[in-house]
Amino acid sequence: MSARRVKPSLYISVDIEADGPIPGPYSMLSLGAAVAGVQDGAGFTAADPEQRSFYRELRPISEDFVPEALAVSGLDRARPAAEGAEPAVALAEFATWVREVSAGAQPVMCGYPASYDWTFLYWYLIRFTGSSPFGHSGCLDMKTLYATKARLPLRAVAKGSMPRALLSRRRHTHHALDDAIEQAELLANLMKWPGAAASPPAPPASSP
């Protein structure tokens, strides 16, 4: 029986800015995405994340918001409320863009950490388009990737603890597109990084 052909994975760095901890009661206000690279049987090939990118600001879906969460993004909530795209339109445009840039490959969302951004992105895709171009599990968490390669407990990981050579030289601005591009460069560096050197095995215990 012939081996099953596996499509390459196209990694898309995604960052969202929201006004609360969960979607539904609270809103995704901006969505940024950038193609980070492609992985196939020959390895990972980085892309210039500025070449293929996506950005939208969205109208809030409720009146509720957490001031501290809103302050992180620096967005004036009145602007997306007045000028932002309808979520159904923005998410349909995003899904179309994902399918176009990932033609011939399987798209994978990646984030740092992915959990927050994926929660909002997947919920919005299903709620407003009925499907996800990433499927239900096509996401990669860069924090977990680093922890595995660095041989560290996940909760011990922070960007400040990473080797500087892995980090993007760009600032983390909390503008969704800026941060998606920055994190695309982080992913490319992590993919190339061989990881922490393995510790030599402990010698066998001597017999009594």
PDB file of C-alpha atoms in Angstrom:
ATOM      1  CA  MET A   1       0.000   0.000   0.000  1.00  0.00           C
ATOM      2  CA  SER A   2       1.421   3.411  -0.968  1.00  0.00           C
ATOM      3  CA  ALA A   3       2.244   5.894   1.758  1.00  0.00           C
ATOM      4  CA  ARG A   4      -0.408   8.516   2.445  1.00  0.00           C
ATOM      5  CA  ARG A   5       0.524  11.820   0.832  1.00  0.00           C
ATOM      6  CA  VAL A   6       0.735  14.583   3.407  1.00  0.00           C
ATOM      7  CA  LYS A   7       0.235  18.163   2.294  1.00  0.00           C
ATOM      8  CA  PRO A   8       2.687  20.832   3.432  1.00  0.00           C
ATOM      9  CA  SER A   9       1.633  23.007   6.362  1.00  0.00           C
ATOM     10  CA  LEU A  10       1.409  26.752   5.784  1.00  0.00           C
ATOM     11  CA  TYR A  11       1.866  28.583   9.068  1.00  0.00           C
ATOM     12  CA  ILE A  12      -0.104  31.798   9.528  1.00  0.00           C
ATOM     13  CA  SER A  13       0.777  33.948  12.521  1.00  0.00           C
ATOM     14  CA  VAL A  14      -2.391  35.453  14.010  1.00  0.00           C
ATOM     15  CA  ASP A  15      -2.863  38.108  16.666  1.00  0.00           C
ATOM     16  CA  ILE A  16      -6.163  39.481  17.891  1.00  0.00           C
ATOM     17  CA  GLU A  17      -7.033  42.329  20.198  1.00  0.00           C
ATOM     18  CA  ALA A  18     -10.197  41.991  22.258  1.00  0.00           C
ATOM     19  CA  ASP A  19     -12.051  43.863  24.978  1.00  0.00           C
ATOM     20  CA  GLY A  20     -12.514  40.969  27.386  1.00  0.00           C
ATOM     21  CA  PRO A  21     -11.409  37.439  28.301  1.00  0.00           C
ATOM     22  CA  ILE A  22     -13.838  35.339  26.222  1.00  0.00           C
ATOM     23  CA  PRO A  23     -15.774  35.726  22.968  1.00  0.00           C
ATOM     24  CA  GLY A  24     -19.528  36.130  23.046  1.00  0.00           C
ATOM     25  CA  PRO A  25     -19.950  38.363  26.065  1.00  0.00           C
ATOM     26  CA  TYR A  26     -16.948  40.344  24.786  1.00  0.00           C
ATOM     27  CA  SER A  27     -15.690  41.335  21.348  1.00  0.00           C
ATOM     28  CA  MET A  28     -12.730  40.854  19.047  1.00  0.00           C
ATOM     29  CA  LEU A  29     -11.860  44.374  17.931  1.00  0.00           C
ATOM     30  CA  SER A  30      -8.981  43.706  15.545  1.00  0.00           C
ATOM     31  CA  LEU A  31      -7.472  40.774  13.677  1.00  0.00           C
ATOM     32  CA  GLY A  32      -4.011  40.640  12.158  1.00  0.00           C
ATOM     33  CA  ALA A  33      -2.415  37.755  10.271  1.00  0.00           C
ATOM     34  CA  ALA A  34       0.808  37.158   8.361  1.00  0.00           C
ATOM     35  CA  VAL A  35       2.181  34.147   6.504  1.00  0.00           C
ATOM     36  CA  ALA A  36       5.179  32.881   8.474  1.00  0.00           C
ATOM     37  CA  GLY A  37       6.373  30.029   6.268  1.00  0.00           C
ATOM     38  CA  VAL A  38       5.733  26.535   4.983  1.00  0.00           C
ATOM     39  CA  GLN A  39       6.824  23.135   6.256  1.00  0.00           C
ATOM     40  CA  ASP A  40       7.055  20.009   4.133  1.00  0.00           C
ATOM     41  CA  GLY A  41       9.108  16.833   4.137  1.00  0.00           C
ATOM     42  CA  ALA A  42      12.256  18.837   3.398  1.00  0.00           C
ATOM     43  CA  GLY A  43      11.841  21.132   6.401  1.00  0.00           C
ATOM     44  CA  PHE A  44      10.626  24.654   7.133  1.00  0.00           C
ATOM     45  CA  THR A  45      11.010  27.570   4.729  1.00  0.00           C
ATOM     46  CA  ALA A  46      10.443  31.014   6.215  1.00  0.00           C
ATOM     47  CA  ALA A  47       8.440  33.661   4.378  1.00  0.00           C
ATOM     48  CA  ASP A  48       8.716  37.436   4.525  1.00  0.00           C
ATOM     49  CA  PRO A  49       5.727  38.090   6.809  1.00  0.00           C
ATOM     50  CA  GLU A  50       5.173  41.547   5.350  1.00  0.00           C
ATOM     51  CA  GLN A  51       4.488  40.132   1.894  1.00  0.00           C
ATOM     52  CA  ARG A  52       1.218  38.322   2.646  1.00  0.00           C
ATOM     53  CA  SER A  53      -0.781  39.800   5.481  1.00  0.00           C
ATOM     54  CA  PHE A  54      -4.337  40.597   6.552  1.00  0.00           C
ATOM     55  CA  TYR A  55      -5.793  43.195   8.917  1.00  0.00           C
ATOM     56  CA  ARG A  56      -9.296  44.225   9.896  1.00  0.00           C
ATOM     57  CA  GLU A  57     -10.922  46.161  12.714  1.00  0.00           C
ATOM     58  CA  LEU A  58     -14.328  44.802  13.704  1.00  0.00           C
ATOM     59  CA  ARG A  59     -17.462  46.250  15.210  1.00  0.00           C
ATOM     60  CA  PRO A  60     -18.113  45.078  18.772  1.00  0.00           C
ATOM     61  CA  ILE A  61     -20.805  42.431  19.192  1.00  0.00           C
ATOM     62  CA  SER A  62     -21.910  43.549  22.656  1.00  0.00           C
ATOM     63  CA  GLU A  63     -21.908  46.574  24.883  1.00  0.00           C
ATOM     64  CA  ASP A  64     -19.844  44.824  27.569  1.00  0.00           C
ATOM     65  CA  PHE A  65     -16.095  45.265  27.892  1.00  0.00           C
ATOM     66  CA  VAL A  66     -13.339  45.026  30.482  1.00  0.00           C
ATOM     67  CA  PRO A  67     -11.462  48.339  30.685  1.00  0.00           C
ATOM     68  CA  GLU A  68      -8.142  46.643  31.515  1.00  0.00           C
ATOM     69  CA  ALA A  69      -8.402  44.370  28.452  1.00  0.00           C
ATOM     70  CA  LEU A  70      -9.323  47.276  26.226  1.00  0.00           C
ATOM     71  CA  ALA A  71      -6.390  49.310  27.530  1.00  0.00           C
ATOM     72  CA  VAL A  72      -3.928  46.635  26.375  1.00  0.00           C
ATOM     73  CA  SER A  73      -4.869  47.108  22.715  1.00  0.00           C
ATOM     74  CA  GLY A  74      -4.806  50.896  22.883  1.00  0.00           C
ATOM     75  CA  LEU A  75      -7.872  50.955  20.630  1.00  0.00           C
ATOM     76  CA  ASP A  76     -10.547  53.562  21.142  1.00  0.00           C
ATOM     77  CA  ARG A  77     -13.622  51.323  21.223  1.00  0.00           C
ATOM     78  CA  ALA A  78     -15.709  54.074  19.640  1.00  0.00           C
ATOM     79  CA  ARG A  79     -13.711  53.875  16.402  1.00  0.00           C
ATOM     80  CA  PRO A  80     -14.319  50.207  15.534  1.00  0.00           C
ATOM     81  CA  ALA A  81     -17.891  50.661  16.741  1.00  0.00           C
ATOM     82  CA  ALA A  82     -18.360  53.402  14.155  1.00  0.00           C
ATOM     83  CA  GLU A  83     -15.963  52.380  11.389  1.00  0.00           C
ATOM     84  CA  GLY A  84     -15.134  48.700  11.911  1.00  0.00           C
ATOM     85  CA  ALA A  85     -16.256  45.944   9.573  1.00  0.00           C
ATOM     86  CA  GLU A  86     -19.243  43.788  10.360  1.00  0.00           C
ATOM     87  CA  PRO A  87     -17.860  40.559  11.863  1.00  0.00           C
ATOM     88  CA  ALA A  88     -19.586  38.364   9.253  1.00  0.00           C
ATOM     89  CA  VAL A  89     -17.950  40.352   6.450  1.00  0.00           C
ATOM     90  CA  ALA A  90     -14.492  40.521   8.045  1.00  0.00           C
ATOM     91  CA  LEU A  91     -14.395  36.822   8.921  1.00  0.00           C
ATOM     92  CA  ALA A  92     -15.598  35.789   5.467  1.00  0.00           C
ATOM     93  CA  GLU A  93     -12.834  37.928   3.935  1.00  0.00           C
ATOM     94  CA  PHE A  94     -10.296  36.401   6.306  1.00  0.00           C
ATOM     95  CA  ALA A  95     -11.366  32.828   5.498  1.00  0.00           C
ATOM     96  CA  THR A  96     -11.100  33.585   1.779  1.00  0.00           C
ATOM     97  CA  TRP A  97      -7.615  35.084   2.279  1.00  0.00           C
ATOM     98  CA  VAL A  98      -6.465  32.023   4.254  1.00  0.00           C
ATOM     99  CA  ARG A  99      -7.647  29.670   1.530  1.00  0.00           C
ATOM    100  CA  GLU A 100      -5.959  31.746  -1.170  1.00  0.00           C
ATOM    101  CA  VAL A 101      -2.542  31.994   0.517  1.00  0.00           C
ATOM    102  CA  SER A 102      -2.588  28.319   1.532  1.00  0.00           C
ATOM    103  CA  ALA A 103      -3.486  26.892  -1.874  1.00  0.00           C
ATOM    104  CA  GLY A 104      -1.878  23.430  -2.114  1.00  0.00           C
ATOM    105  CA  ALA A 105      -1.109  23.351   1.615  1.00  0.00           C
ATOM    106  CA  GLN A 106      -2.944  22.965   4.896  1.00  0.00           C
ATOM    107  CA  PRO A 107      -3.226  26.244   6.829  1.00  0.00           C
ATOM    108  CA  VAL A 108      -2.118  26.227  10.460  1.00  0.00           C
ATOM    109  CA  MET A 109      -2.777  29.159  12.778  1.00  0.00           C
ATOM    110  CA  CYS A 110       0.104  29.950  15.112  1.00  0.00           C
ATOM    111  CA  GLY A 111       0.245  32.348  18.022  1.00  0.00           C
ATOM    112  CA  TYR A 112       2.133  33.259  21.183  1.00  0.00           C
ATOM    113  CA  PRO A 113       0.412  31.997  23.155  1.00  0.00           C
ATOM    114  CA  ALA A 114      -2.148  30.527  20.773  1.00  0.00           C
ATOM    115  CA  SER A 115      -4.818  29.774  23.358  1.00  0.00           C
ATOM    116  CA  TYR A 116      -6.303  33.273  23.710  1.00  0.00           C
ATOM    117  CA  ASP A 117      -6.150  34.226  20.032  1.00  0.00           C
ATOM    118  CA  TRP A 118      -7.405  30.810  18.877  1.00  0.00           C
ATOM    119  CA  THR A 119     -10.365  30.949  21.272  1.00  0.00           C
ATOM    120  CA  PHE A 120     -11.598  34.207  19.750  1.00  0.00           C
ATOM    121  CA  LEU A 121     -10.653  33.356  16.159  1.00  0.00           C
ATOM    122  CA  TYR A 122     -12.292  29.924  16.096  1.00  0.00           C
ATOM    123  CA  TRP A 123     -15.440  31.149  17.873  1.00  0.00           C
ATOM    124  CA  TYR A 124     -15.819  34.057  15.449  1.00  0.00           C
ATOM    125  CA  LEU A 125     -15.204  31.858  12.392  1.00  0.00           C
ATOM    126  CA  ILE A 126     -17.828  29.324  13.439  1.00  0.00           C
ATOM    127  CA  ARG A 127     -20.301  31.951  14.661  1.00  0.00           C
ATOM    128  CA  PHE A 128     -20.098  34.205  11.615  1.00  0.00           C
ATOM    129  CA  THR A 129     -19.057  31.922   8.716  1.00  0.00           C
ATOM    130  CA  GLY A 130     -20.113  28.460   9.885  1.00  0.00           C
ATOM    131  CA  SER A 131     -16.696  26.866   9.339  1.00  0.00           C
ATOM    132  CA  SER A 132     -12.968  27.293   9.910  1.00  0.00           C
ATOM    133  CA  PRO A 133     -10.273  27.054   7.208  1.00  0.00           C
ATOM    134  CA  PHE A 134      -8.010  25.685   9.963  1.00  0.00           C
ATOM    135  CA  GLY A 135     -10.431  22.923  10.949  1.00  0.00           C
ATOM    136  CA  HIS A 136     -11.046  22.505  14.672  1.00  0.00           C
ATOM    137  CA  SER A 137      -7.448  21.866  15.713  1.00  0.00           C
ATOM    138  CA  GLY A 138      -5.160  23.462  13.143  1.00  0.00           C
ATOM    139  CA  CYS A 139      -3.239  25.656  15.562  1.00  0.00           C
ATOM    140  CA  LEU A 140       0.301  25.695  16.897  1.00  0.00           C
ATOM    141  CA  ASP A 141       1.315  27.323  20.175  1.00  0.00           C
ATOM    142  CA  MET A 142       4.770  28.896  19.934  1.00  0.00           C
ATOM    143  CA  LYS A 143       5.106  28.927  23.703  1.00  0.00           C
ATOM    144  CA  THR A 144       4.714  25.151  23.811  1.00  0.00           C
ATOM    145  CA  LEU A 145       7.095  24.753  20.862  1.00  0.00           C
ATOM    146  CA  TYR A 146       9.766  26.722  22.708  1.00  0.00           C
ATOM    147  CA  ALA A 147       9.194  24.899  26.008  1.00  0.00           C
ATOM    148  CA  THR A 148       9.606  21.542  24.264  1.00  0.00           C
ATOM    149  CA  LYS A 149      12.787  22.533  22.429  1.00  0.00           C
ATOM    150  CA  ALA A 150      14.235  24.294  25.482  1.00  0.00           C
ATOM    151  CA  ARG A 151      13.377  21.346  27.756  1.00  0.00           C
ATOM    152  CA  LEU A 152      11.539  23.618  30.160  1.00  0.00           C
ATOM    153  CA  PRO A 153       8.214  23.371  31.993  1.00  0.00           C
ATOM    154  CA  LEU A 154       5.603  25.308  30.052  1.00  0.00           C
ATOM    155  CA  ARG A 155       4.741  27.637  32.924  1.00  0.00           C
ATOM    156  CA  ALA A 156       8.402  28.609  33.254  1.00  0.00           C
ATOM    157  CA  VAL A 157       8.433  30.073  29.736  1.00  0.00           C
ATOM    158  CA  ALA A 158       8.215  33.773  28.905  1.00  0.00           C
ATOM    159  CA  LYS A 159       9.589  35.760  25.996  1.00  0.00           C
ATOM    160  CA  GLY A 160      11.957  37.480  28.405  1.00  0.00           C
ATOM    161  CA  SER A 161      13.551  34.131  29.239  1.00  0.00           C
ATOM    162  CA  MET A 162      14.218  33.195  25.610  1.00  0.00           C
ATOM    163  CA  PRO A 163      17.627  33.591  23.952  1.00  0.00           C
ATOM    164  CA  ARG A 164      17.660  36.999  22.286  1.00  0.00           C
ATOM    165  CA  ALA A 165      18.600  35.447  18.949  1.00  0.00           C
ATOM    166  CA  LEU A 166      15.182  33.799  18.802  1.00  0.00           C
ATOM    167  CA  LEU A 167      13.212  36.994  19.260  1.00  0.00           C
ATOM    168  CA  SER A 168      12.139  39.311  16.486  1.00  0.00           C
ATOM    169  CA  ARG A 169      13.831  42.698  16.432  1.00  0.00           C
ATOM    170  CA  ARG A 170      10.429  44.294  16.000  1.00  0.00           C
ATOM    171  CA  ARG A 171       8.596  45.851  18.931  1.00  0.00           C
ATOM    172  CA  HIS A 172       5.501  44.196  20.356  1.00  0.00           C
ATOM    173  CA  THR A 173       3.077  47.107  19.903  1.00  0.00           C
ATOM    174  CA  HIS A 174      -0.299  45.442  20.610  1.00  0.00           C
ATOM    175  CA  HIS A 175      -1.392  46.441  17.120  1.00  0.00           C
ATOM    176  CA  ALA A 176      -2.715  43.141  15.779  1.00  0.00           C
ATOM    177  CA  LEU A 177      -0.882  43.226  12.445  1.00  0.00           C
ATOM    178  CA  ASP A 178       2.405  44.462  13.930  1.00  0.00           C
ATOM    179  CA  ASP A 179       2.318  41.665  16.473  1.00  0.00           C
ATOM    180  CA  ALA A 180       1.326  39.011  13.930  1.00  0.00           C
ATOM    181  CA  ILE A 181       4.372  39.955  11.830  1.00  0.00           C
ATOM    182  CA  GLU A 182       6.649  40.019  14.877  1.00  0.00           C
ATOM    183  CA  GLN A 183       5.445  36.584  15.967  1.00  0.00           C
ATOM    184  CA  ALA A 184       5.837  35.191  12.438  1.00  0.00           C
ATOM    185  CA  GLU A 185       9.543  35.980  12.745  1.00  0.00           C
ATOM    186  CA  LEU A 186       9.636  34.315  16.162  1.00  0.00           C
ATOM    187  CA  LEU A 187       8.114  31.163  14.664  1.00  0.00           C
ATOM    188  CA  ALA A 188      10.671  31.104  11.850  1.00  0.00           C
ATOM    189  CA  ASN A 189      13.490  31.396  14.389  1.00  0.00           C
ATOM    190  CA  LEU A 190      12.005  28.672  16.583  1.00  0.00           C
ATOM    191  CA  MET A 191      11.644  26.342  13.617  1.00  0.00           C
ATOM    192  CA  LYS A 192      15.333  26.770  12.735  1.00  0.00           C
ATOM    193  CA  TRP A 193      16.542  26.526  16.340  1.00  0.00           C
ATOM    194  CA  PRO A 194      17.944  23.070  17.193  1.00  0.00           C
ATOM    195  CA  GLY A 195      16.894  23.476  20.808  1.00  0.00           C
ATOM    196  CA  ALA A 196      18.719  23.169  24.088  1.00  0.00           C
ATOM    197  CA  ALA A 197      21.531  20.649  24.160  1.00  0.00           C
ATOM    198  CA  ALA A 198      20.462  17.344  25.618  1.00  0.00           C
ATOM    199  CA  SER A 199      21.850  16.514  29.012  1.00  0.00           C
ATOM    200  CA  PRO A 200      24.056  13.416  29.049  1.00  0.00           C
ATOM    201  CA  PRO A 201      22.309  10.354  30.453  1.00  0.00           C
ATOM    202  CA  ALA A 202      22.898   9.673  34.114  1.00  0.00           C
ATOM    203  CA  PRO A 203      25.323   6.814  34.785  1.00  0.00           C
ATOM    204  CA  PRO A 204      23.685   3.568  35.888  1.00  0.00           C
ATOM    205  CA  ALA A 205      23.481   3.031  39.613  1.00  0.00           C
ATOM    206  CA  SER A 206      26.258   0.813  40.908  1.00  0.00           C
ATOM    207  CA  SER A 207      25.332  -2.537  42.357  1.00  0.00           C
ATOM    208  CA  PRO A 208      25.637  -2.877  46.124  1.00  0.00           C
TER     209      PRO A 208
END
